[in-house]
CSV table of C-alpha atoms in Angstrom, one decimal:
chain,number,residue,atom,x,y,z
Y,1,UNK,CA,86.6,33.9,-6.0
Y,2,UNK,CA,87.1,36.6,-3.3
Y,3,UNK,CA,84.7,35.5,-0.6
Y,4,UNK,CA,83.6,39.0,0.6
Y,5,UNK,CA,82.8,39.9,-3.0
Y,6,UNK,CA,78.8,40.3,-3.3
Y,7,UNK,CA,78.7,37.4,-6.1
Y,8,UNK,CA,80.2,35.2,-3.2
Y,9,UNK,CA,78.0,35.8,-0.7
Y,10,UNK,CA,74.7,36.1,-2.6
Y,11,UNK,CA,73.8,39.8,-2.4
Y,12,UNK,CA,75.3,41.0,-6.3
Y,13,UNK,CA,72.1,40.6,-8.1
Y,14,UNK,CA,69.5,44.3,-7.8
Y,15,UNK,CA,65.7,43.9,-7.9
Y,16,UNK,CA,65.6,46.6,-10.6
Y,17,UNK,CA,66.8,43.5,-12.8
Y,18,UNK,CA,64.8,40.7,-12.0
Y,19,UNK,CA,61.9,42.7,-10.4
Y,20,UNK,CA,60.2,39.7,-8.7
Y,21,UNK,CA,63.5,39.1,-6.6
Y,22,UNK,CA,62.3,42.6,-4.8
Y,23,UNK,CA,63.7,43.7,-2.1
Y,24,UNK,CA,66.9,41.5,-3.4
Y,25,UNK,CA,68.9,40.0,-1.0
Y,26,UNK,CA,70.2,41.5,2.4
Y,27,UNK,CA,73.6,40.9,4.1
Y,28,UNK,CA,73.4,38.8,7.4
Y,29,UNK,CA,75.6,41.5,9.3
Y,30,UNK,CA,76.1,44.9,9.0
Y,31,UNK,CA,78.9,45.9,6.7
Y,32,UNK,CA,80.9,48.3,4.5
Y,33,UNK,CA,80.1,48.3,0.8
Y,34,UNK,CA,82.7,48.7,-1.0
Y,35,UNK,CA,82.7,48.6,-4.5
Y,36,UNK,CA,81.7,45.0,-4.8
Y,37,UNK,CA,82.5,43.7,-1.6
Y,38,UNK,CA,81.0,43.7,1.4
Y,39,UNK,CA,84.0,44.4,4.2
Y,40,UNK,CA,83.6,43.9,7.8
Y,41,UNK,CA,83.0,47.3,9.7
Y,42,UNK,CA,85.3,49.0,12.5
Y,43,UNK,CA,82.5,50.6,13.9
Y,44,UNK,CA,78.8,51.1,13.7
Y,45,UNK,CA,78.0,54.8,13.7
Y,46,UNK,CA,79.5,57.2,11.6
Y,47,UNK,CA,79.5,61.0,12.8
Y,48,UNK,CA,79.9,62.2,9.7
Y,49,UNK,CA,77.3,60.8,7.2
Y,50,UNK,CA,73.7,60.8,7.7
Y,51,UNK,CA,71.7,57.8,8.7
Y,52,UNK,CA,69.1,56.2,6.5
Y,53,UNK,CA,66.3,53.7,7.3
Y,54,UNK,CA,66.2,51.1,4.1
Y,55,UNK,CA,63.1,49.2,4.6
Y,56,UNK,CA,63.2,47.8,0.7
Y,57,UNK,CA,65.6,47.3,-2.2
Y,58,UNK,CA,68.1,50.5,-0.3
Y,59,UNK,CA,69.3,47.2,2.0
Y,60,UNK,CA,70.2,45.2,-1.1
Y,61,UNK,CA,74.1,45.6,-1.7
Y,62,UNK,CA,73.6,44.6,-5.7
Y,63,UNK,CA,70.9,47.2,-6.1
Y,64,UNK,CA,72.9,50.1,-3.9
Y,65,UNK,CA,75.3,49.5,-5.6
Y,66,UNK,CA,74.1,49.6,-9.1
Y,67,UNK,CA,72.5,53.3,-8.2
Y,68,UNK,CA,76.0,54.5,-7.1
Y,69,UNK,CA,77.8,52.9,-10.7
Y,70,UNK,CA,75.1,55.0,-12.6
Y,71,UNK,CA,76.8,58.6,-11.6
Y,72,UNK,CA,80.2,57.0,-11.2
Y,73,UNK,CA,80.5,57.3,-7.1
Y,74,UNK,CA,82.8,54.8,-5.7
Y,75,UNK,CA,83.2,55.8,-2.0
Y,76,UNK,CA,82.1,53.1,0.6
Y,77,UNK,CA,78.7,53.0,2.1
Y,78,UNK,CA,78.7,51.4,5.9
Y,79,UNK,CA,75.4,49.4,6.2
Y,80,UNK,CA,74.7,48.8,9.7
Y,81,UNK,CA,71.6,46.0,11.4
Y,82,UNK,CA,69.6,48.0,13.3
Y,83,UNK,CA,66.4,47.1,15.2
Y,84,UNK,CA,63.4,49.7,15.2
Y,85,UNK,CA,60.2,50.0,16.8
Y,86,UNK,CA,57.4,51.6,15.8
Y,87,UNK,CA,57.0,51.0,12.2
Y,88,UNK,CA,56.3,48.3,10.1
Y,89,UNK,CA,56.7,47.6,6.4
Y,90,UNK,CA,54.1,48.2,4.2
Y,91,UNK,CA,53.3,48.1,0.5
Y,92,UNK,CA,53.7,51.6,-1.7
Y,93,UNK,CA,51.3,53.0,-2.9
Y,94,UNK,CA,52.3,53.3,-6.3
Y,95,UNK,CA,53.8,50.9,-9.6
Y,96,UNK,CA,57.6,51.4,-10.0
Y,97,UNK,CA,58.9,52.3,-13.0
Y,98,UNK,CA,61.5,49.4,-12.0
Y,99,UNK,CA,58.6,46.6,-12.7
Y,100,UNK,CA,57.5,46.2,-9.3
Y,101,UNK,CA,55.6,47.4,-6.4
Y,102,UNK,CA,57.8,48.7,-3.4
Y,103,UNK,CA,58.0,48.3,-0.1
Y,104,UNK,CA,56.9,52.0,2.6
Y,105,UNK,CA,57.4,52.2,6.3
Y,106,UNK,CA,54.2,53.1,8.1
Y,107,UNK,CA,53.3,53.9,11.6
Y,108,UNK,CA,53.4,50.6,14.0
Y,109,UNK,CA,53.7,51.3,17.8
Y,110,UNK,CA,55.2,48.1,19.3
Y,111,UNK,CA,55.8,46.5,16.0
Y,112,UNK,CA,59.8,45.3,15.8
Y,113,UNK,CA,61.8,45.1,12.7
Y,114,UNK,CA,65.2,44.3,11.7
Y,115,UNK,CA,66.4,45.9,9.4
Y,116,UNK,CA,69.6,48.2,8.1
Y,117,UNK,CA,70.7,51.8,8.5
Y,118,UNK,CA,72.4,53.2,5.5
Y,119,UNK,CA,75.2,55.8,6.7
Y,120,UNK,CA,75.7,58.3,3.2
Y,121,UNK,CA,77.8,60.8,3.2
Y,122,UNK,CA,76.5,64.1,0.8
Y,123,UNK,CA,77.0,62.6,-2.8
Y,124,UNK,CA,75.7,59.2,-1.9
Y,125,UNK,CA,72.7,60.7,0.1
Y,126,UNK,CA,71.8,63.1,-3.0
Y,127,UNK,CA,71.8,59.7,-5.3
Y,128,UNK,CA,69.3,57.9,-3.5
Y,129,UNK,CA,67.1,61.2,-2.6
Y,130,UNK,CA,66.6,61.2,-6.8
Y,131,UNK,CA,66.7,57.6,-7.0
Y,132,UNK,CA,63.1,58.1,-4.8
Y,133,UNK,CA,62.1,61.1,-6.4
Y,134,UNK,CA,62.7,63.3,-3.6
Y,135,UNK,CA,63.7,66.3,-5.3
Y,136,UNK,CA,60.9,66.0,-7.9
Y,137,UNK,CA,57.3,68.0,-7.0
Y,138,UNK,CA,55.1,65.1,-7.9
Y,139,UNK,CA,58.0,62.7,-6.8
Y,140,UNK,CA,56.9,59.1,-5.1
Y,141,UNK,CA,58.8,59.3,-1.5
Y,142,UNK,CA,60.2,62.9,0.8
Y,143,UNK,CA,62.5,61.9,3.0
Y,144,UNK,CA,61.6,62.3,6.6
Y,145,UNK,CA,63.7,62.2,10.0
Y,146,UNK,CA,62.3,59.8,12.7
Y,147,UNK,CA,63.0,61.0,16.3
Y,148,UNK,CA,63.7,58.6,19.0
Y,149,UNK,CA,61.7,57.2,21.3
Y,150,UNK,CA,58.7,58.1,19.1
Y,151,UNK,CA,60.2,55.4,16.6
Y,152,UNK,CA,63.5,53.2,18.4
Y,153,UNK,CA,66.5,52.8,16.9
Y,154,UNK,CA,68.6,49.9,18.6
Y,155,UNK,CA,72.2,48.4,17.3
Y,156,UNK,CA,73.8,45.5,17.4
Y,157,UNK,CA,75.9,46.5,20.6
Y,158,UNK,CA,73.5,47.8,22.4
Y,159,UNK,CA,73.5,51.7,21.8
Y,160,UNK,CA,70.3,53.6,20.5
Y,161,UNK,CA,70.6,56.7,18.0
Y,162,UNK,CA,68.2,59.7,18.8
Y,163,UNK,CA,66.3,59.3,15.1
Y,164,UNK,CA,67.2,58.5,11.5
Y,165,UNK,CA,65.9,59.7,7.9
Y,166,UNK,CA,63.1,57.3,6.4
Y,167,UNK,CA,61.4,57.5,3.1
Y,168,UNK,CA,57.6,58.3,3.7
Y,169,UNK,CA,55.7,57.1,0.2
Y,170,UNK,CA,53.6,60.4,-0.8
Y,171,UNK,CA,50.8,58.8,-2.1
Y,172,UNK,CA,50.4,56.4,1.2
Y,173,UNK,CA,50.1,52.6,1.5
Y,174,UNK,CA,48.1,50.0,0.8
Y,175,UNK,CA,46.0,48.4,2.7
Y,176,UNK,CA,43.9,45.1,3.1
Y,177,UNK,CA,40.4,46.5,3.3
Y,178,UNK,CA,40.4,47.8,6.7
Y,179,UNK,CA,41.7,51.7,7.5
Y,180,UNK,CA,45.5,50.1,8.9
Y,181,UNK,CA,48.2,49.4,6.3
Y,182,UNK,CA,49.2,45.8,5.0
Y,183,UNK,CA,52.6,44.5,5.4
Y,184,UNK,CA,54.5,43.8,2.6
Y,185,UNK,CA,54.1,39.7,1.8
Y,186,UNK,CA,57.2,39.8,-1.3
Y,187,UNK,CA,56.4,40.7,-4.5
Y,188,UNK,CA,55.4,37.7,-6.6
Y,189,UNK,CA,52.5,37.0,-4.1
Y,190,UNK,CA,51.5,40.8,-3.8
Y,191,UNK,CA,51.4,41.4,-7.3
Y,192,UNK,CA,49.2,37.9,-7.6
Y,193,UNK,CA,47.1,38.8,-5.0
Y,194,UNK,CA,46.5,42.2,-6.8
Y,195,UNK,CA,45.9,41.0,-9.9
Y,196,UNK,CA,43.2,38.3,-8.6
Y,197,UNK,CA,41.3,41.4,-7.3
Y,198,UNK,CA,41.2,43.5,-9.8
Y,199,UNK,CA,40.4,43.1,-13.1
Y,200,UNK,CA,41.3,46.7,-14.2
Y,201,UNK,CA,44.5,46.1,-13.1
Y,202,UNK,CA,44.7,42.7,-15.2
Y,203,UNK,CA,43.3,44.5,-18.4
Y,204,UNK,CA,46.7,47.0,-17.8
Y,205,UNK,CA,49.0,44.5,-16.7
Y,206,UNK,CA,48.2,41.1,-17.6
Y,207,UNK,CA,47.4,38.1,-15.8
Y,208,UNK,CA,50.8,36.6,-14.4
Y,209,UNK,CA,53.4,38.4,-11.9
Y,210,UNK,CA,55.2,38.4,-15.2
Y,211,UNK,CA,53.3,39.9,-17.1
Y,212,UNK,CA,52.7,42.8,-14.8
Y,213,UNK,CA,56.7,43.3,-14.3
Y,214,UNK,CA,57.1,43.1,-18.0
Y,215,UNK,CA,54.5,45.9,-19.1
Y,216,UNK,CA,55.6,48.2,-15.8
Y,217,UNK,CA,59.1,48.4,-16.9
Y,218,UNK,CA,57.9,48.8,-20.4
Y,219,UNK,CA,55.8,51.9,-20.2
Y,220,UNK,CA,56.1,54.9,-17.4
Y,221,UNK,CA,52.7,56.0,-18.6
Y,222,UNK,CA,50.8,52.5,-18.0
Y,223,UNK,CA,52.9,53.0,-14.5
Y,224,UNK,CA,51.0,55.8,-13.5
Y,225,UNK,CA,47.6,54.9,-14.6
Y,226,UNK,CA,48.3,51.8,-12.7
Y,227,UNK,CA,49.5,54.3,-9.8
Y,228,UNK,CA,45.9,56.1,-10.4
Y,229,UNK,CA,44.0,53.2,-10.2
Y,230,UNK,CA,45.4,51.6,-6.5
Y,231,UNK,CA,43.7,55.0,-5.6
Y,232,UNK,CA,40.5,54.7,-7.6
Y,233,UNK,CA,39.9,51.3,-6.2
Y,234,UNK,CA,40.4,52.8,-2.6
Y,235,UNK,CA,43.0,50.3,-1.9
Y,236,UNK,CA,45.2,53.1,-0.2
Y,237,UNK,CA,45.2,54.4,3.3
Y,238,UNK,CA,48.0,56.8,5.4
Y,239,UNK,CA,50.8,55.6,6.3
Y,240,UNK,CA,50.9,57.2,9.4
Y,241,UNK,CA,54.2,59.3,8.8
Y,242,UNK,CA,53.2,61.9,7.0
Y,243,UNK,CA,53.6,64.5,10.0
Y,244,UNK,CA,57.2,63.8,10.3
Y,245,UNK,CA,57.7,65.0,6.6
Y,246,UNK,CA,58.6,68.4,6.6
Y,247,UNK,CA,60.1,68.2,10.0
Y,248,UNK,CA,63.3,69.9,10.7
Y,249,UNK,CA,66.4,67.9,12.2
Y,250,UNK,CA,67.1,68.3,15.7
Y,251,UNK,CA,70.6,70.1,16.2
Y,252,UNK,CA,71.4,67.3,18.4
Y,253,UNK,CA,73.2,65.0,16.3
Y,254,UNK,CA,72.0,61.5,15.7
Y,255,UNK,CA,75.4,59.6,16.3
Y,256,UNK,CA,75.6,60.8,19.8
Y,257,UNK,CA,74.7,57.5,21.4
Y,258,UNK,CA,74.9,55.7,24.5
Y,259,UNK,CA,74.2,52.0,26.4
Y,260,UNK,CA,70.6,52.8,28.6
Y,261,UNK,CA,72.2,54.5,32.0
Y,262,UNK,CA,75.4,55.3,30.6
Y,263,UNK,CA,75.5,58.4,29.1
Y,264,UNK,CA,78.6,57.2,27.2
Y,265,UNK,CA,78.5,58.1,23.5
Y,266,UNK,CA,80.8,57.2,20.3
């Protein structure tokens, strides 16, 4: 078996088939995506694409991948580690068609994640703006730029990029009965924990993380009411990030980068 294939190194299988796997797996190390393999990368920003925070299932080679197969797109995507500041990962405030409950950045000053930048070049970037319902009016995420050092974006070598693209969830986040935003725990204890709290929500969905995945991927209308009723329960809050939606990018390119006290760039 070719060792940088994604069977080999754990990262083929996509959330949107076994929904209680999401996010799916993420690589180790940044990397190219190729097809199915994950190659090593020559370099870590790329001028001409356009950087994209995945803070759920967009990290997951087997499920990035398996959005690009759908319309037939076989360029490489570069995936790159990147460490942020100022946002943590919360829980969306909404039931996936997919059979699960997704992850949303919010607004964290301090907090510190790790977590990968997704460099798409036109095609790819329209693909995964429909995959989140971007283009659509009553769509679940818009796609927002960040700007540095309101949120920081740190490589593995050092250099910081001026801002990247995030998806903001429309409807907001959920939180865990106080006005701030929960993190995201991992599905199969989220969903649990929901379901123990509601009983609407087990009269739509059933009793078991099972059940729940099995009915939301069965029915886009029981997904909405299920959508409805996170907000009837008063379960959802602001994510914080809502301002940046709508927010032009600067003309100052994101890729030009440098070390702190350089002003070297790649």
């Amino acid at each position: 078996m070719d060792d940088r294939s994604l069977t080999a190194l754990g990262l083929a299988e996509a959330p949107r088939d076994r929904p209680l796997s999401y996010p799916g797996a993420w690589p180790r190390e940044s990397g190219l995506l190729d097809g199915d393999r994950l190659l090593p990368l020559d370099r870590l920003v790329h001028p001409d694409r356009t950087p994209v925070l995945a803070v759920g299932s967009n990290a997951c080679p087997g499920q990035l991948r398996h959005k690009m197969d759908e319309y037939g797109i076989t360029s490489p995507i570069p995936m790159v580690r990147v460490r942020v500041t100022g946002i943590g990962v919360g829980v969306s405030a909404h039931v996936s068609r997919l059979g699960y409950v997704s992850a949303s950045p919010f607004g964290s000053p301090g907090a510190v994640q790790e977590l990968f930048l997704t460099w798409l070049d036109a095609e790819q970037l329209a693909i995964v703006d429909a995959s989140e319902g971007v283009p659509l009016e009553q769509g679940n995420f818009r796609r927002a730029w960040l700007p540095s050092p309101e949120v920081g974006f740190r490589l593995e070598d050092g250099e910081t990029l001026t801002g990247a693209y995030v998806y903001v969830n429309r409807r907001g986040v959920l939180h865990n009965g106080t006005p701030e935003p929960r993190p995201h725990p991992g599905q199969r204890e989220l969903i649990t924990e929901l379901l123990l709290k509601s009983a609407r929500l087990r009269e739509l969905f059933g009793v078991t993380p099972e059940e729940f995945c099995a009915r939301a991927r069965a029915d886009v209308r029981l997904c909405e009411r299920g959508t409805r009723l996170l907000a009837e329960e008063k379960l959802v809050t602001a994510s914080g990030l809502e301002r940046y939606v709508g927010r032009p990018r600067p003309a100052q390119h994101p890729q030009q980068t440098g070390s702190p006290g350089t002003g070297e760039s790649l």
